[in-house]
mmCIF file of C-alpha atoms in Angstrom:
data_model
loop_
_atom_site.group_PDB
_atom_site.id
_atom_site.type_symbol
_atom_site.label_atom_id
_atom_site.label_comp_id
_atom_site.label_asym_id
_atom_site.label_seq_id
_atom_site.Cartn_x
_atom_site.Cartn_y
_atom_site.Cartn_z
ATOM 1 C CA MET Y 55 67.955 104.443 79.991
ATOM 2 C CA LYS Y 56 65.944 104.378 76.772
ATOM 3 C CA ASP Y 57 68.821 106.036 74.919
ATOM 4 C CA LEU Y 58 71.092 103.200 75.972
ATOM 5 C CA ILE Y 59 68.663 100.597 74.783
ATOM 6 C CA ALA Y 60 68.183 102.571 71.450
ATOM 7 C CA LYS Y 61 71.884 102.776 71.011
ATOM 8 C CA ARG Y 62 72.131 98.823 71.361
ATOM 9 C CA TYR Y 63 69.423 98.282 68.870
ATOM 10 C CA ILE Y 64 70.979 100.681 66.225
ATOM 11 C CA LYS Y 65 74.444 99.165 66.841
ATOM 12 C CA ALA Y 66 73.105 95.598 65.992
ATOM 13 C CA LEU Y 67 71.072 96.986 63.034
ATOM 14 C CA ALA Y 68 74.155 98.755 61.632
ATOM 15 C CA VAL Y 69 76.083 95.499 61.687
ATOM 16 C CA SER Y 70 73.394 93.781 59.498
ATOM 17 C CA VAL Y 71 72.761 96.292 56.898
ATOM 18 C CA SER Y 72 74.759 98.594 54.436
ATOM 19 C CA GLN Y 73 74.997 102.348 54.783
ATOM 20 C CA SER Y 74 72.597 102.963 52.015
ATOM 21 C CA GLN Y 75 69.909 100.897 53.624
ATOM 22 C CA LEU Y 76 70.793 102.629 57.058
ATOM 23 C CA GLU Y 77 69.930 105.901 55.364
ATOM 24 C CA GLU Y 78 66.528 104.456 54.061
ATOM 25 C CA ILE Y 79 65.855 103.146 57.410
ATOM 26 C CA ALA Y 80 66.527 106.463 58.803
ATOM 27 C CA LEU Y 81 63.744 107.965 56.751
ATOM 28 C CA LEU Y 82 61.324 105.184 58.002
ATOM 29 C CA LEU Y 83 62.372 105.749 61.570
ATOM 30 C CA ALA Y 84 61.777 109.551 61.042
ATOM 31 C CA LYS Y 85 58.253 108.824 60.120
ATOM 32 C CA LEU Y 86 57.664 106.504 63.138
ATOM 33 C CA ALA Y 87 59.252 109.078 65.524
ATOM 34 C CA GLU Y 88 56.877 111.592 64.151
ATOM 35 C CA ALA Y 89 53.982 109.232 64.572
ATOM 36 C CA SER Y 90 55.063 108.670 68.177
ATOM 37 C CA ALA Y 91 54.342 112.258 69.008
ATOM 38 C CA VAL Y 92 50.736 111.579 68.159
ATOM 39 C CA LEU Y 93 48.692 110.569 71.283
ATOM 40 C CA LYS Y 94 46.533 108.025 69.461
ATOM 41 C CA PHE Y 95 49.601 106.201 68.126
ATOM 42 C CA ARG Y 96 51.108 105.929 71.564
ATOM 43 C CA ASP Y 97 47.792 104.637 72.890
ATOM 44 C CA ILE Y 98 47.750 101.897 70.282
ATOM 45 C CA MET Y 99 51.360 100.986 70.863
ATOM 46 C CA GLU Y 100 50.778 100.758 74.802
ATOM 47 C CA SER Y 101 47.341 99.122 74.708
ATOM 48 C CA PRO Y 102 47.292 95.549 76.224
ATOM 49 C CA TYR Y 103 44.099 94.885 74.256
ATOM 50 C CA VAL Y 104 45.982 95.235 70.809
ATOM 51 C CA SER Y 105 48.136 92.104 70.093
ATOM 52 C CA THR Y 106 51.782 92.459 69.034
ATOM 53 C CA THR Y 107 51.039 91.280 65.440
ATOM 54 C CA GLN Y 108 48.209 93.770 65.103
ATOM 55 C CA LYS Y 109 50.729 96.515 66.273
ATOM 56 C CA VAL Y 110 53.311 95.389 63.761
ATOM 57 C CA ALA Y 111 50.741 95.214 61.026
ATOM 58 C CA PHE Y 112 49.442 98.655 61.891
ATOM 59 C CA ILE Y 113 52.987 100.052 61.853
ATOM 60 C CA LEU Y 114 54.061 98.435 58.487
ATOM 61 C CA LYS Y 115 50.846 98.942 56.581
ATOM 62 C CA ASP Y 116 49.220 101.982 57.781
ATOM 63 C CA ILE Y 117 52.051 104.102 58.928
ATOM 64 C CA LEU Y 118 54.889 103.084 56.520
ATOM 65 C CA ASP Y 119 52.705 101.828 53.654
ATOM 66 C CA ASN Y 120 54.714 98.663 53.312
ATOM 67 C CA SER Y 121 57.813 100.582 52.322
ATOM 68 C CA GLY Y 122 60.412 98.860 54.507
ATOM 69 C CA ASN Y 123 62.763 96.083 53.303
ATOM 70 C CA ILE Y 124 62.780 92.672 54.850
ATOM 71 C CA LYS Y 125 65.418 93.454 57.287
ATOM 72 C CA PHE Y 126 63.604 96.594 58.552
ATOM 73 C CA VAL Y 127 60.317 94.511 58.847
ATOM 74 C CA ASN Y 128 62.252 91.985 60.934
ATOM 75 C CA PHE Y 129 63.622 94.856 63.102
ATOM 76 C CA ILE Y 130 60.155 96.024 63.807
ATOM 77 C CA LYS Y 131 59.096 92.506 64.804
ATOM 78 C CA VAL Y 132 62.035 92.231 67.047
ATOM 79 C CA LEU Y 133 61.101 95.473 68.674
ATOM 80 C CA ALA Y 134 57.599 94.326 69.077
ATOM 81 C CA GLU Y 135 58.506 91.025 70.614
ATOM 82 C CA HIS Y 136 60.595 92.747 73.215
ATOM 83 C CA LYS Y 137 57.963 95.314 73.817
ATOM 84 C CA ARG Y 138 60.212 98.293 72.631
ATOM 85 C CA LEU Y 139 57.666 99.972 70.323
ATOM 86 C CA ASP Y 140 57.998 103.149 72.326
ATOM 87 C CA LEU Y 141 61.627 103.604 71.330
ATOM 88 C CA PHE Y 142 61.121 105.156 67.813
ATOM 89 C CA GLU Y 143 62.191 108.676 68.787
ATOM 90 C CA GLY Y 144 65.449 107.388 70.422
ATOM 91 C CA LEU Y 145 66.038 105.090 67.588
ATOM 92 C CA TYR Y 146 65.807 107.799 65.061
ATOM 93 C CA ARG Y 147 68.021 110.030 67.137
ATOM 94 C CA GLU Y 148 70.714 107.368 67.591
ATOM 95 C CA LEU Y 149 70.573 106.318 63.923
ATOM 96 C CA SER Y 150 71.015 110.068 62.854
ATOM 97 C CA LEU Y 151 73.947 110.351 65.090
ATOM 98 C CA TYR Y 152 75.494 107.092 63.805
ATOM 99 C CA LEU Y 153 75.036 108.166 60.174
ATOM 100 C CA ALA Y 154 76.493 111.619 61.016
ATOM 101 C CA ILE Y 155 79.549 109.879 62.440
ATOM 102 C CA LEU Y 156 79.937 107.605 59.346
ATOM 103 C CA ASN Y 157 79.706 110.637 57.006
ATOM 104 C CA LYS Y 158 81.822 112.883 59.276
ATOM 105 C CA GLU Y 159 78.947 115.358 59.506
ATOM 106 C CA TYR Y 160 78.410 117.211 62.728
ATOM 107 C CA ILE Y 161 75.956 120.084 63.848
ATOM 108 C CA ALA Y 162 77.825 122.974 65.324
ATOM 109 C CA GLN Y 163 76.022 125.709 67.243
ATOM 110 C CA LEU Y 164 77.217 129.325 66.996
ATOM 111 C CA ILE Y 165 75.835 131.323 69.977
ATOM 112 C CA VAL Y 166 76.177 135.088 69.295
ATOM 113 C CA ASN Y 167 74.557 138.277 70.524
ATOM 114 C CA GLU Y 168 73.563 139.549 67.016
ATOM 115 C CA GLY Y 169 72.714 137.420 63.927
ATOM 116 C CA TYR Y 170 75.225 137.066 61.137
ATOM 117 C CA GLU Y 171 74.521 136.858 57.369
ATOM 118 C CA ASP Y 172 74.554 133.583 55.551
ATOM 119 C CA SER Y 173 77.752 134.295 53.738
ATOM 120 C CA VAL Y 174 79.599 134.764 56.915
ATOM 121 C CA LEU Y 175 78.143 131.699 58.388
ATOM 122 C CA LYS Y 176 79.150 129.749 55.242
ATOM 123 C CA GLU Y 177 82.731 131.063 55.552
ATOM 124 C CA ILE Y 178 82.932 130.067 59.331
ATOM 125 C CA GLU Y 179 81.424 126.752 58.403
ATOM 126 C CA SER Y 180 84.027 126.088 55.814
ATOM 127 C CA LYS Y 181 87.133 127.217 57.860
ATOM 128 C CA PHE Y 182 86.125 125.133 60.854
ATOM 129 C CA SER Y 183 85.189 122.184 58.681
ATOM 130 C CA LYS Y 184 88.865 122.367 57.258
ATOM 131 C CA LYS Y 185 90.255 122.842 60.678
ATOM 132 C CA PHE Y 186 88.599 119.890 62.246
ATOM 133 C CA GLY Y 187 88.647 117.648 59.126
ATOM 134 C CA VAL Y 188 84.752 117.018 59.223
ATOM 135 C CA ASN Y 189 81.701 118.493 57.532
ATOM 136 C CA LEU Y 190 79.908 121.009 59.901
ATOM 137 C CA LEU Y 191 76.403 122.255 59.535
ATOM 138 C CA LEU Y 192 76.292 125.507 61.350
ATOM 139 C CA LYS Y 193 73.140 126.658 63.249
ATOM 140 C CA GLN Y 194 72.951 130.143 64.738
ATOM 141 C CA LYS Y 195 71.619 130.927 68.184
ATOM 142 C CA ILE Y 196 71.101 134.459 69.244
ATOM 143 C CA MET Y 197 71.424 135.052 73.037
ATOM 144 C CA ALA Y 198 72.003 138.132 75.001
ATOM 145 C CA ASN Y 199 75.648 137.669 75.836
ATOM 146 C CA ILE Y 200 78.736 139.719 74.979
ATOM 147 C CA GLY Y 201 80.898 137.364 72.911
ATOM 148 C CA ILE Y 202 80.834 134.487 70.527
ATOM 149 C CA LYS Y 203 80.845 130.796 71.242
ATOM 150 C CA LEU Y 204 81.075 127.772 68.800
ATOM 151 C CA VAL Y 205 80.026 124.350 70.310
ATOM 152 C CA VAL Y 206 80.363 121.081 68.445
ATOM 153 C CA GLU Y 207 78.724 118.802 71.106
ATOM 154 C CA ASP Y 208 79.418 115.482 69.298
ATOM 155 C CA LEU Y 209 83.132 116.225 69.022
ATOM 156 C CA GLY Y 210 83.394 117.788 72.394
ATOM 157 C CA ILE Y 211 84.658 121.079 71.159
ATOM 158 C CA GLU Y 212 83.901 124.492 72.528
ATOM 159 C CA VAL Y 213 85.500 127.627 71.311
ATOM 160 C CA SER Y 214 84.477 130.942 72.900
ATOM 161 C CA PHE Y 215 85.563 134.478 73.077
ATOM 162 C CA SER Y 216 84.012 136.954 75.501
ATOM 163 C CA LYS Y 217 84.596 140.622 76.171
ATOM 164 C CA GLU Y 218 84.656 140.184 79.914
ATOM 165 C CA ARG Y 219 87.264 137.331 79.785
ATOM 166 C CA PHE Y 220 89.456 139.319 77.326
ATOM 167 C CA ILE Y 221 89.373 142.403 79.717
ATOM 168 C CA SER Y 222 90.094 140.177 82.785
ATOM 169 C CA ASP Y 223 93.205 138.286 81.022
ATOM 170 C CA LEU Y 224 94.488 141.641 79.853
ATOM 171 C CA ARG Y 225 94.227 143.131 83.211
ATOM 172 C CA ASN Y 226 95.942 140.078 84.864
ATOM 173 C CA HIS Y 227 98.697 140.357 82.227
ATOM 174 C CA ILE Y 228 99.269 144.051 82.857
ATOM 175 C CA LEU Y 229 99.316 143.471 86.633
ATOM 176 C CA LYS Y 230 101.965 140.571 86.379
ATOM 177 C CA ALA Y 231 104.096 142.737 84.223
ATOM 178 C CA PHE Y 232 104.638 145.197 87.242
#
């Protein structure tokens, strides 16, 4: 539910600011998302004894050192007014996804049973980037499976090759031939 709310706020914010301002805001939201992981920060944001204006002042002055532009300050005030100061992690995640879509940059996960060298990873990254027409950032995940799998979640793409499936398909093909 919070993800949907965060997505709406980011959509409204994206309409009102430029892409360069969105990138600056992403850095500020990253700080706030990091601060949200601290128990004391969450206690202050959820406290009924701290007024909304005090919470906004705490965020802007103490956490962000007055580094936000006027639109971001107003954005924080709107969040505070609607009691949405617990959304910073979701807002940062949604804004990062939105910026990745604008820049056509996606994170791909390569699931393998043994690690590959950086040169091989760069080559795979460049070939799939050309194939899909986007910029891919390849992250390697080593698991105990026999095969290889490339997953780009945001694009809905999954490419895999497994030894068992190959043997099964080969066996079926041979049986059909007879």
